[in-house]
Short mmCIF file of C-alpha atoms in Angstrom, two decimals:
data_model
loop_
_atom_site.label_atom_id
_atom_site.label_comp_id
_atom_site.label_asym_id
_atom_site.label_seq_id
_atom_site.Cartn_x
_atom_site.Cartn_y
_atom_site.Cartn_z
CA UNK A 14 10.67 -14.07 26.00
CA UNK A 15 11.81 -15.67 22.63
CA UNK A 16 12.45 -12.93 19.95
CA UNK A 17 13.44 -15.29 16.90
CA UNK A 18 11.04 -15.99 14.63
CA UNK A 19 8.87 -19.65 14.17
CA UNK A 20 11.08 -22.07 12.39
CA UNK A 21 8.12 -22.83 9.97
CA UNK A 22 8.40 -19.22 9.07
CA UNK A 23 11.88 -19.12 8.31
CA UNK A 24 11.72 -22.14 5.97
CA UNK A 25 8.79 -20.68 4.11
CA UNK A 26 11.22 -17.26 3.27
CA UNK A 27 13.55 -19.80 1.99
CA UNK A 28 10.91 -21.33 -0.08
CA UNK A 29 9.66 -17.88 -1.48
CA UNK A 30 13.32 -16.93 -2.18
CA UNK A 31 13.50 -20.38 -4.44
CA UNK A 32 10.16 -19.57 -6.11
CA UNK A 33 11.43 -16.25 -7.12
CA UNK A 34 14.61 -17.29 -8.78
CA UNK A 35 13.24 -20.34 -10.30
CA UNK A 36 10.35 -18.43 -11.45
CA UNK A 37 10.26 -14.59 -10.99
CA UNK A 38 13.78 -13.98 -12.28
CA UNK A 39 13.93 -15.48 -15.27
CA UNK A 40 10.69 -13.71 -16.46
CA UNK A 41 12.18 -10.59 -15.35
CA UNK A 42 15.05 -10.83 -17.42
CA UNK A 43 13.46 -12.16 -20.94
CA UNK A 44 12.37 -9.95 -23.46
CA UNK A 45 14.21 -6.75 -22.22
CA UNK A 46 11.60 -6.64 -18.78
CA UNK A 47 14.30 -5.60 -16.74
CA UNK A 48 13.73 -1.88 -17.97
CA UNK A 49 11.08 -1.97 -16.25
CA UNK A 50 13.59 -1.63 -13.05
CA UNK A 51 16.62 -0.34 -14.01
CA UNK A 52 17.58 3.58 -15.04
CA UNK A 53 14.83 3.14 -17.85
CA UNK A 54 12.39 2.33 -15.21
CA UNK A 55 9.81 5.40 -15.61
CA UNK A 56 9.54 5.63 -18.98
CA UNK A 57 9.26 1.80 -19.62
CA UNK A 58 6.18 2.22 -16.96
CA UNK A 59 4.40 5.71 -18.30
CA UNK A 60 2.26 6.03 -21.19
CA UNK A 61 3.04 9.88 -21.18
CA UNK A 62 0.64 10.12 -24.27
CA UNK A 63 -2.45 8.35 -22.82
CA UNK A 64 -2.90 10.87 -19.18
CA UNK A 65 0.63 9.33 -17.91
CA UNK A 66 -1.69 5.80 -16.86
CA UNK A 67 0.68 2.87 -16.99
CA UNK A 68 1.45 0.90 -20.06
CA UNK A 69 -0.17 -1.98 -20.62
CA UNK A 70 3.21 -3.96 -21.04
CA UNK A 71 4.03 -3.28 -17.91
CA UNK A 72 0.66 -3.71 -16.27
CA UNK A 73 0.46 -7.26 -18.07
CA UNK A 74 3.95 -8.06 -16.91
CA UNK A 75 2.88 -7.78 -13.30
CA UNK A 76 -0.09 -9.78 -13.66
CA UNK A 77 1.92 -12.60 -15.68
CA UNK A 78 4.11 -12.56 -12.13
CA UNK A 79 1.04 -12.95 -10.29
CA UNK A 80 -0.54 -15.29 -12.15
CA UNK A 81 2.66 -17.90 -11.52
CA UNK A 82 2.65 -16.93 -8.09
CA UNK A 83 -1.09 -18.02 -7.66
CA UNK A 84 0.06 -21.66 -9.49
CA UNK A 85 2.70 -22.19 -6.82
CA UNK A 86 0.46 -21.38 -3.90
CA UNK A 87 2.20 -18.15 -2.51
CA UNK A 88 -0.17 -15.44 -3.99
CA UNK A 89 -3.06 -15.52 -1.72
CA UNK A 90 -0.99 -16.57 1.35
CA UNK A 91 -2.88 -14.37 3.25
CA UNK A 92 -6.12 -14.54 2.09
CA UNK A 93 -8.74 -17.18 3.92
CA UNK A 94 -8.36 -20.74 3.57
CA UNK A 95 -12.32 -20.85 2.52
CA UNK A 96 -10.98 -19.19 -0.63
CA UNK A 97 -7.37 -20.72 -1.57
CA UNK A 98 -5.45 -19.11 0.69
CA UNK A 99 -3.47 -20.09 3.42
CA UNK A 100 -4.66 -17.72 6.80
CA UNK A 101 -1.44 -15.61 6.80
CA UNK A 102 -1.45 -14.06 9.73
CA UNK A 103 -0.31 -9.90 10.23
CA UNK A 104 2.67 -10.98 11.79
CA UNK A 105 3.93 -13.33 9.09
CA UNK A 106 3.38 -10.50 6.16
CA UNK A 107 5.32 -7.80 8.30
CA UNK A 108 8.12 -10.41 8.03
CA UNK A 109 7.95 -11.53 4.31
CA UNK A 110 7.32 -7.72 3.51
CA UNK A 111 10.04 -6.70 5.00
CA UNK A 112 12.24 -9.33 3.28
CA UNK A 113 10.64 -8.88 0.02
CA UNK A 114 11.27 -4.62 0.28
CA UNK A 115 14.67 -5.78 1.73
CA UNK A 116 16.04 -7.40 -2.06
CA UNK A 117 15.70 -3.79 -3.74
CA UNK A 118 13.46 -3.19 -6.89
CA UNK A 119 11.87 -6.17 -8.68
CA UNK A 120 9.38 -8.18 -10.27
CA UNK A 121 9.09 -10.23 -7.03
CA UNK A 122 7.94 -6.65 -5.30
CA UNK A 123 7.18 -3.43 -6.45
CA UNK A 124 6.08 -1.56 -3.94
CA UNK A 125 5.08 1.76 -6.01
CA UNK A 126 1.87 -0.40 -6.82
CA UNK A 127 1.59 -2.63 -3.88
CA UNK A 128 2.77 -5.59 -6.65
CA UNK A 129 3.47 -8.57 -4.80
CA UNK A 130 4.24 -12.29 -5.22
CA UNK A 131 2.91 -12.44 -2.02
CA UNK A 132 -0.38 -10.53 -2.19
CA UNK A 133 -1.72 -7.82 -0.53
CA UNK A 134 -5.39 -7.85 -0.24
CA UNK A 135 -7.35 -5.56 2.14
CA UNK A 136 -10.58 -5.30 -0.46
CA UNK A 137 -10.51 -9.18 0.03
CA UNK A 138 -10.78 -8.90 4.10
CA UNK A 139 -13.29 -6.13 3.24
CA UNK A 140 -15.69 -8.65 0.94
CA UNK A 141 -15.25 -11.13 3.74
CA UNK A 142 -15.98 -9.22 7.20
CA UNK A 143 -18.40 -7.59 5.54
CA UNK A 144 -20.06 -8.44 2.01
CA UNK A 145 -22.85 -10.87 1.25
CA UNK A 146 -22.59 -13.91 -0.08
CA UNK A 147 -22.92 -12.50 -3.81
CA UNK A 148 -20.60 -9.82 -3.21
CA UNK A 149 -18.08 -12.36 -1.43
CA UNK A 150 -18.73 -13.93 -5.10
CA UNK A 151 -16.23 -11.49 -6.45
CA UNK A 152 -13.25 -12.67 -4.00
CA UNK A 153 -11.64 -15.13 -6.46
CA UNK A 154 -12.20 -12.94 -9.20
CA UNK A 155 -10.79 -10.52 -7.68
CA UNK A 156 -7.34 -12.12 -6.83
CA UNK A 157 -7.68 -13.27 -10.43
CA UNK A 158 -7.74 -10.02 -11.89
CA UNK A 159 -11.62 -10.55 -13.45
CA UNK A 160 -12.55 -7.53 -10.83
CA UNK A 161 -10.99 -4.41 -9.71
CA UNK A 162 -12.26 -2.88 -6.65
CA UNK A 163 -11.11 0.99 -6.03
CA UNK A 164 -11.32 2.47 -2.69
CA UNK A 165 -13.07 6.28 -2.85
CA UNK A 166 -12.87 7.72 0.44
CA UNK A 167 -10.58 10.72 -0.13
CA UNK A 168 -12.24 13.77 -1.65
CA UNK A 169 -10.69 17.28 -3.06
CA UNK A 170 -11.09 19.13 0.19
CA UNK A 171 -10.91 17.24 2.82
CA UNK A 172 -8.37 14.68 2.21
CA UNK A 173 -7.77 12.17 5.06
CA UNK A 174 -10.24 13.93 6.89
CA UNK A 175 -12.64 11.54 5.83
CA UNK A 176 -15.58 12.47 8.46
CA UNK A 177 -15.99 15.70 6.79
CA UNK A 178 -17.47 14.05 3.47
CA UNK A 179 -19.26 16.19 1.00
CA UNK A 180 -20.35 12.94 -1.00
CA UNK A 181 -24.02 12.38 -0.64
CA UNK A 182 -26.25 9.24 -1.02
CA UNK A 183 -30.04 9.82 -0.43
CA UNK A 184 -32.33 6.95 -1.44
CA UNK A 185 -34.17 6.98 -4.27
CA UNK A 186 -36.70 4.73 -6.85
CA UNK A 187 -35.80 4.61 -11.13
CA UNK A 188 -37.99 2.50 -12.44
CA UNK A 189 -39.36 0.68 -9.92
CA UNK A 190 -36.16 -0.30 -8.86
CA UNK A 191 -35.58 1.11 -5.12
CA UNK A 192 -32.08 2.36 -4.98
CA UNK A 193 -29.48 5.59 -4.07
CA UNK A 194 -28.53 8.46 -5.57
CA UNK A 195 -24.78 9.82 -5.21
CA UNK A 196 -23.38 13.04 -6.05
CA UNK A 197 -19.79 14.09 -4.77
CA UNK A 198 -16.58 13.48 -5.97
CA UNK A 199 -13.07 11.57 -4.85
CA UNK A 200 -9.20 11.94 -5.10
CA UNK A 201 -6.26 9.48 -5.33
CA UNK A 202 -9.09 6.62 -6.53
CA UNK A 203 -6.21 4.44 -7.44
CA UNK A 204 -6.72 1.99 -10.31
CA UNK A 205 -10.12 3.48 -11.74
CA UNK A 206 -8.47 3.14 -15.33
CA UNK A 207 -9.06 -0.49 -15.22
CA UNK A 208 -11.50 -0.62 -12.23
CA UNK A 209 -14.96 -2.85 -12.81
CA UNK A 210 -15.98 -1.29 -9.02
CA UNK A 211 -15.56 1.24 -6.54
CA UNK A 212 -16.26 1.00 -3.32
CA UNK A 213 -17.26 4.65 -2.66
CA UNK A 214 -18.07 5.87 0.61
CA UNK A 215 -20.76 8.75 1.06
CA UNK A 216 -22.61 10.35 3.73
CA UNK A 217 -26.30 8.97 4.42
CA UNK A 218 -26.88 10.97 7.85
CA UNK A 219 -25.82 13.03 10.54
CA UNK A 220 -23.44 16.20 10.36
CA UNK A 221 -19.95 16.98 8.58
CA UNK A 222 -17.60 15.50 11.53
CA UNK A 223 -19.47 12.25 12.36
CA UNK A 224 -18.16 9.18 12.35
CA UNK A 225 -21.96 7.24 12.26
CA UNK A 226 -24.02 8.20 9.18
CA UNK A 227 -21.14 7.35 6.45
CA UNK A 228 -22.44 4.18 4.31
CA UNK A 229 -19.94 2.22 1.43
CA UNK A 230 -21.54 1.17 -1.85
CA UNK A 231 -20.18 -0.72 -4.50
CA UNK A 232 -20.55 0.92 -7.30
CA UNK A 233 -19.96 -0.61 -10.85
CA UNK A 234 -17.12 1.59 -12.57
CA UNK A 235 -19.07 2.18 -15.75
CA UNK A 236 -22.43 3.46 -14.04
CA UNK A 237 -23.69 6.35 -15.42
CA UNK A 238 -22.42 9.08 -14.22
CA UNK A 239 -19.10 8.35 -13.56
CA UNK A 240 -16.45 10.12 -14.93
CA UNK A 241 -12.78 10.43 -14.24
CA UNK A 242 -12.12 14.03 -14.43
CA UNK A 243 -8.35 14.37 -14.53
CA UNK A 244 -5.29 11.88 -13.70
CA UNK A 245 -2.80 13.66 -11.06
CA UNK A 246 0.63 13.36 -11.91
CA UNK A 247 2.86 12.22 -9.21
CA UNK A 248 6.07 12.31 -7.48
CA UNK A 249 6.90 9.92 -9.26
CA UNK A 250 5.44 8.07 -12.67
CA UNK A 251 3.32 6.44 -14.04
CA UNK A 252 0.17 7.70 -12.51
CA UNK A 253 -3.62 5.71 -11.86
CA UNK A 254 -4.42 8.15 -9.18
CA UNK A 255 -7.61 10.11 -10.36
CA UNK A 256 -10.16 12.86 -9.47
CA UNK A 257 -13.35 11.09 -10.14
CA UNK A 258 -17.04 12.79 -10.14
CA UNK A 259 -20.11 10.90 -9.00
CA UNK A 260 -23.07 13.18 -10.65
CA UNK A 261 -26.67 11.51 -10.10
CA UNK A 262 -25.15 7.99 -9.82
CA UNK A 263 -27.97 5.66 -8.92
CA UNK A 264 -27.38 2.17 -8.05
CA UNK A 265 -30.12 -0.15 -6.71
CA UNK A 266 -30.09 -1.49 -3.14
CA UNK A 267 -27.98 -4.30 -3.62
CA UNK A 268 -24.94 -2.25 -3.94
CA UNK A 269 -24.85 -1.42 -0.09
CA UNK A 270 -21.61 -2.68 1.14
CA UNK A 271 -21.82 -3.11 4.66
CA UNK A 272 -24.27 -1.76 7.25
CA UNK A 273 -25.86 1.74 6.58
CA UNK A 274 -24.42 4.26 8.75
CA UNK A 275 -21.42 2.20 9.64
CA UNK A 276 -18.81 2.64 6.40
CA UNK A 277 -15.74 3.73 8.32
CA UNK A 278 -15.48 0.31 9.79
CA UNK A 279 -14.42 -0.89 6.56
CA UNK A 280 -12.64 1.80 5.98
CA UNK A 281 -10.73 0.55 9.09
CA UNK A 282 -10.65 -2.60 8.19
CA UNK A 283 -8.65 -1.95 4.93
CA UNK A 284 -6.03 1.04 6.52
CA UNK A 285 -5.06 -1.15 9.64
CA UNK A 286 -4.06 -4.08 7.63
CA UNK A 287 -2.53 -2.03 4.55
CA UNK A 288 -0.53 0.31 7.01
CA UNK A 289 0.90 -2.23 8.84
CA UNK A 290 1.92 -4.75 5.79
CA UNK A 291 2.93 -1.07 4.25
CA UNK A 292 5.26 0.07 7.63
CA UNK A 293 7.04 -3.11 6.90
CA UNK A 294 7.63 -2.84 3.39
CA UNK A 295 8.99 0.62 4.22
CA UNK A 296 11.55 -0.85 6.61
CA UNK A 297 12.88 -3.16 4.28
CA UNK A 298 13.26 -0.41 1.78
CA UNK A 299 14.96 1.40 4.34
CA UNK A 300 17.47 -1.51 5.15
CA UNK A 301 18.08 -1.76 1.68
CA UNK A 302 19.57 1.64 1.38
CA UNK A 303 21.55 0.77 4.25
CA UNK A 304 23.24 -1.95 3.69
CA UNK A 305 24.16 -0.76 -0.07
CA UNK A 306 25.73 2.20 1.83
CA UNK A 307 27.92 0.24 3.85
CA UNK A 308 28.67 -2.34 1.14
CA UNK A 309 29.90 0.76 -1.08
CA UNK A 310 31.79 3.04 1.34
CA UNK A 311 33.37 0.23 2.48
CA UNK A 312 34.48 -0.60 -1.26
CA UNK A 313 34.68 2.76 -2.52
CA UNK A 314 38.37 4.14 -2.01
CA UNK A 315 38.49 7.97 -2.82
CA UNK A 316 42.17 9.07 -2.74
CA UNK A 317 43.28 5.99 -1.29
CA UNK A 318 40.93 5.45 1.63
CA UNK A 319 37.67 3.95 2.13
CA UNK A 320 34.67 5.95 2.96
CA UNK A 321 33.93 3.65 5.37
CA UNK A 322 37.08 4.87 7.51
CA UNK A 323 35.48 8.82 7.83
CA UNK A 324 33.26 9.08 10.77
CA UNK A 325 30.93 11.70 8.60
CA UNK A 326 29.72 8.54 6.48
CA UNK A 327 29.69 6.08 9.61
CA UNK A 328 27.67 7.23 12.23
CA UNK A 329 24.15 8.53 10.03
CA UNK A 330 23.88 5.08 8.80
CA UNK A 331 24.90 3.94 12.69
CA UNK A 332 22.17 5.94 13.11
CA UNK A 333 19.65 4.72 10.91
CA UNK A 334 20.50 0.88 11.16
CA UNK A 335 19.86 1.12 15.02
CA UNK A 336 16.26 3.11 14.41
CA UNK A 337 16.01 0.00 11.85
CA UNK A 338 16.36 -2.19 14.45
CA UNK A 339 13.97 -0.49 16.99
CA UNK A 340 11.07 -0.35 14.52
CA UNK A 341 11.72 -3.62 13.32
CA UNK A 342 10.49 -4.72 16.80
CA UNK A 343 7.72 -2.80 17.23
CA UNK A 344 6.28 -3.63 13.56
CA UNK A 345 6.69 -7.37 14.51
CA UNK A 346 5.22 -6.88 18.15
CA UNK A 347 2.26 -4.86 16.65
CA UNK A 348 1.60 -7.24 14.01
CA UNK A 349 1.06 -9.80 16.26
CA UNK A 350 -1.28 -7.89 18.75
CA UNK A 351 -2.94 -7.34 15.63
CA UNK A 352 -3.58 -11.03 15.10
CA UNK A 353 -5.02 -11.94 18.66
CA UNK A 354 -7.63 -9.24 18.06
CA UNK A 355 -10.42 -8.02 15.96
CA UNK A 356 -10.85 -5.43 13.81
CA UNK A 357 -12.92 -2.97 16.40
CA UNK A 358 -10.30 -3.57 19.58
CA UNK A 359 -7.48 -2.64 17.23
CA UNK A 360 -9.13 0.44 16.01
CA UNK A 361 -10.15 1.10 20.22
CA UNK A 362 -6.57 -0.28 22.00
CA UNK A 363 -4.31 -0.66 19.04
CA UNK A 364 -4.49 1.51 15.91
CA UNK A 365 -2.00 4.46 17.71
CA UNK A 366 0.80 2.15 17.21
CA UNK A 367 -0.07 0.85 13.78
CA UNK A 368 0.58 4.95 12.94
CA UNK A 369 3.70 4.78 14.75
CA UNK A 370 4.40 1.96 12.52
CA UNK A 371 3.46 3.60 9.82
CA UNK A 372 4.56 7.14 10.11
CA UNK A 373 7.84 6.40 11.05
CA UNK A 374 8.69 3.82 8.72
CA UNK A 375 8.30 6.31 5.69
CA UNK A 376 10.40 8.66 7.40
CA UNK A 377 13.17 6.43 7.69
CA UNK A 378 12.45 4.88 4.45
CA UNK A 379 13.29 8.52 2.97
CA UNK A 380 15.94 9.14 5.01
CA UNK A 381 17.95 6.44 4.16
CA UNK A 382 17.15 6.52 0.78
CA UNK A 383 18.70 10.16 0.95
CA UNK A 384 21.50 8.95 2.76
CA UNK A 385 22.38 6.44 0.41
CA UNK A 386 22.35 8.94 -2.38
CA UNK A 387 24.73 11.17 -0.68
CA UNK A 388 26.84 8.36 0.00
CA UNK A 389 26.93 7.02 -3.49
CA UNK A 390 27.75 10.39 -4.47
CA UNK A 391 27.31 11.45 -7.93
CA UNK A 392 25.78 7.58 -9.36
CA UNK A 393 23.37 8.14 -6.11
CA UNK A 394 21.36 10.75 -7.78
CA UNK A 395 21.31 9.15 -11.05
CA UNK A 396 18.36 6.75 -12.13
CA UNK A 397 21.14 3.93 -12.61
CA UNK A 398 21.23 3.57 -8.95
CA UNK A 399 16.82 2.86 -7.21
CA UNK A 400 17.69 5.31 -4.87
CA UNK A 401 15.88 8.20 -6.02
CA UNK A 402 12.74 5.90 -7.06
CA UNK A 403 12.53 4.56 -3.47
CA UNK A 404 12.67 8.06 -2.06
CA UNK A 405 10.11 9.53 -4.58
CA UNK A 406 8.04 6.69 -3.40
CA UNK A 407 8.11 6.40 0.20
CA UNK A 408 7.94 10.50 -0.05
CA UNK A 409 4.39 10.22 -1.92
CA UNK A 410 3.57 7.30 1.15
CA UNK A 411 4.10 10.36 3.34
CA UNK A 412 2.11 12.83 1.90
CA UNK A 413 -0.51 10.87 0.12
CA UNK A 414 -0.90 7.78 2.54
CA UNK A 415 -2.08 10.31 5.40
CA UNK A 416 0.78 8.66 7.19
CA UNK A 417 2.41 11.56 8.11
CA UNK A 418 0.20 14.19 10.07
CA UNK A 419 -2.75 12.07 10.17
CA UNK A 420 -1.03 9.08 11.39
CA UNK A 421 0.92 11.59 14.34
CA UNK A 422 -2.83 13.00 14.64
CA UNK A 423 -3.78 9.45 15.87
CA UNK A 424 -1.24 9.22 17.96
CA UNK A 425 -1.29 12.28 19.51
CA UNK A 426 -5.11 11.06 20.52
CA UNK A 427 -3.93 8.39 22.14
CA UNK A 428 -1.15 10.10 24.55
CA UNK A 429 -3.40 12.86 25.27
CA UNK A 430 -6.43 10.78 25.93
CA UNK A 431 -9.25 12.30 23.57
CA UNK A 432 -8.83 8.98 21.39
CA UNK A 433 -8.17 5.47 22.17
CA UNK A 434 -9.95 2.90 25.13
CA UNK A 435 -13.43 4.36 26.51
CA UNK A 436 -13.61 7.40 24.02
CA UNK A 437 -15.86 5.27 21.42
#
């Protein structure tokens, strides 16, 4: 069994790594950009007077990136072919995430936006498994930036729960125009300040708890209606994560995304992919803490002796390099399963160990990140070191991802045999 990874794929981390300091790099480092990472980081980012929504500066700075990125062929790596991309497979964005999260805070990857020079694009796979032709229209566009797609499945009181969903769609006619109407309301709709869609997710049929009788719509942003009712400050800033209320929306038929009844399969579709490429990221955030803590105790010479000599600063980062290790292999032997099947036999034989993934990948993201603080002592805790804005981050991922309890909940379905092959 041969562990190492394709040659092809090694040569094309080599070619990204080129790309970014030929390209990336310098654009990070004109025009004072670079305090959009270092200790200035959070402010640069937050428009505390406009609802704490990011600045535009720094929104138009990550779309410049993405924009030369798209030019040299590596944004939509792993979008379709059909559409300019190049069929990246699961496997090969574990890998590149990983190495990406792995080179610490940058325009090349910011991970407390999913920011990318190698996209990240589970809306696209959604529009493509599952859209019509018009609505797979909109894929270019909206790599490009022309359209923004939310995601509204959470809502106030149920949070990841999302089969107990108080949103309602019942079908309706205004003005001869056959159509739904939506009332309810969604959390954490990330993005809705500069959204042209959401695809909202409401229930159509059947009882609070069902997984059949859930339908997605895409609803246009600016439909009457619509209203974002408050911004939630975060963990960490700036925020785009809104409460949004849907009162006597109507759209017409042709906003039906997907089959009626059947909305949690793109709901699937977009967590399996995004909490994979997401576990991955986490590692290499993790591994980043890590190796800065053994580069500086081994450095850093309090009263005449390294900190790498004391035992008390060796063996938790023994620890968490070999759980790096471990998880490391199951991310890459996931992602591959992932790739030799489709989207329902991962959700039946598969999606327990994408939570795994997932769940434990934010733990030891934090972890280390804590670690490293403690081992770069007082500099740790201060904003001149990314430290504390990885841990902030990953810590959100744990609580707002669902990737703590809910991801253990699907687990725990899987070992004791109420979820998983033959129970769907």
């Amino acid at each position: 069994m041969d562990f190492s990874l394709p040659a092809d794929l090694v040569a094309y981390l080599g070619e990204l790594d080129r790309f970014i300091e030929r390209e990336i790099k310098p654009l990070e480092e004109a025009d004072d950009n670079i305090r959009f990472f270092d200790h200035r980081r959070e402010w640069a980012r937050t428009d505390f007077e406009n609802g704490g929504l990011p600045r535009h500066e720094w929104e138009a700075l990550l779309r410049k990136a993405k924009d030369l990125a798209d030019a040299a062929g590596h944004l939509r790596f792993p979008v379709p072919k059909q559409y300019g991309g190049k069929d990246g497979s699961n496997l090969w964005m574990a890998v590149i995430r990983e190495h990406f999260a792995a080179k610490g805070l940058g325009l090349h990857n910011d991970l407390q936006n999913e920011h990318s020079v190698v996209g990240n694009f589970p809306v696209v796979t959604m529009l493509d498994r599952y859209g019509r032709d018009d609505q797979k229209a909109m894929i270019d566009g909206s790599i490009k930036g022309k359209y923004r797609i939310t995601f509204g499945l959470t809502e106030p009181h149920h949070g990841s729960d999302a089969t107990h969903m108080e949103t309602r769609a019942v079908p309706a006619t205004r003005d001869n125009v056959k159509g739904w109407i939506i009332n309810g309301e969604k959390m954490w709709t990330t993005g809705m300040h500069v959204a042209t869609h959401c695809a909202l997710f409401a229930r159509t049929s059947g009882n609070d708890g069902d997984a059949r009788g859930i339908t997605c719509f895409l609803v246009p942003a600016k439909s009457h209606g619509v209203k974002v009712e408050e911004y939630m400050w975060t963990f960490n800033m700036p925020t785009d994560h809104p409460r949004v209320s849907f009162t006597d929306v109507f759209v017409p038929e042709d906003a039906l995304f997907g089959e009626v009844g059947r909305g949690l399969s793109l709901a699937q579709c977009f967590v399996h992919q995004n909490r994979i490429r997401q576990a991955a990221s986490s590692l290499g955030a993790a591994v980043y803490c890590i190796n800065e803590s053994v580069k500086y105790a081994r450095d850093r010479k309090p009263f005449g002796r390294a900190l790498a000599e004391n035992q008390a600063i060796q063996f938790p980062l023994v620890e968490l390099a070999t759980q790096a290790e471990m998880l490391r292999l199951l991310i890459r032997k996931t992602a591959w399963e992932m790739d030799q099947l489709t989207e329902e036999q991962i959700e039946r034989t598969l999606s327990d160990r994408v939570s795994m993934c997932n769940y434990w990948a934010n733990r030891l993201c934090c972890e280390s990140a804590d670690r490293a603080m403690q081992v770069h002592g007082g500099m740790g805790y201060s904003r001149h070191k990314p430290f504390e804005h990885i841990y902030r981050h990953h810590r959100r991922y744990r609580i707002t991802e669902g990737s703590e309890e809910i991801q253990m909940r699907k687990v725990a379905g899987f070992l004791f045999g109420y979820m998983g092959p033959g129970k769907h």
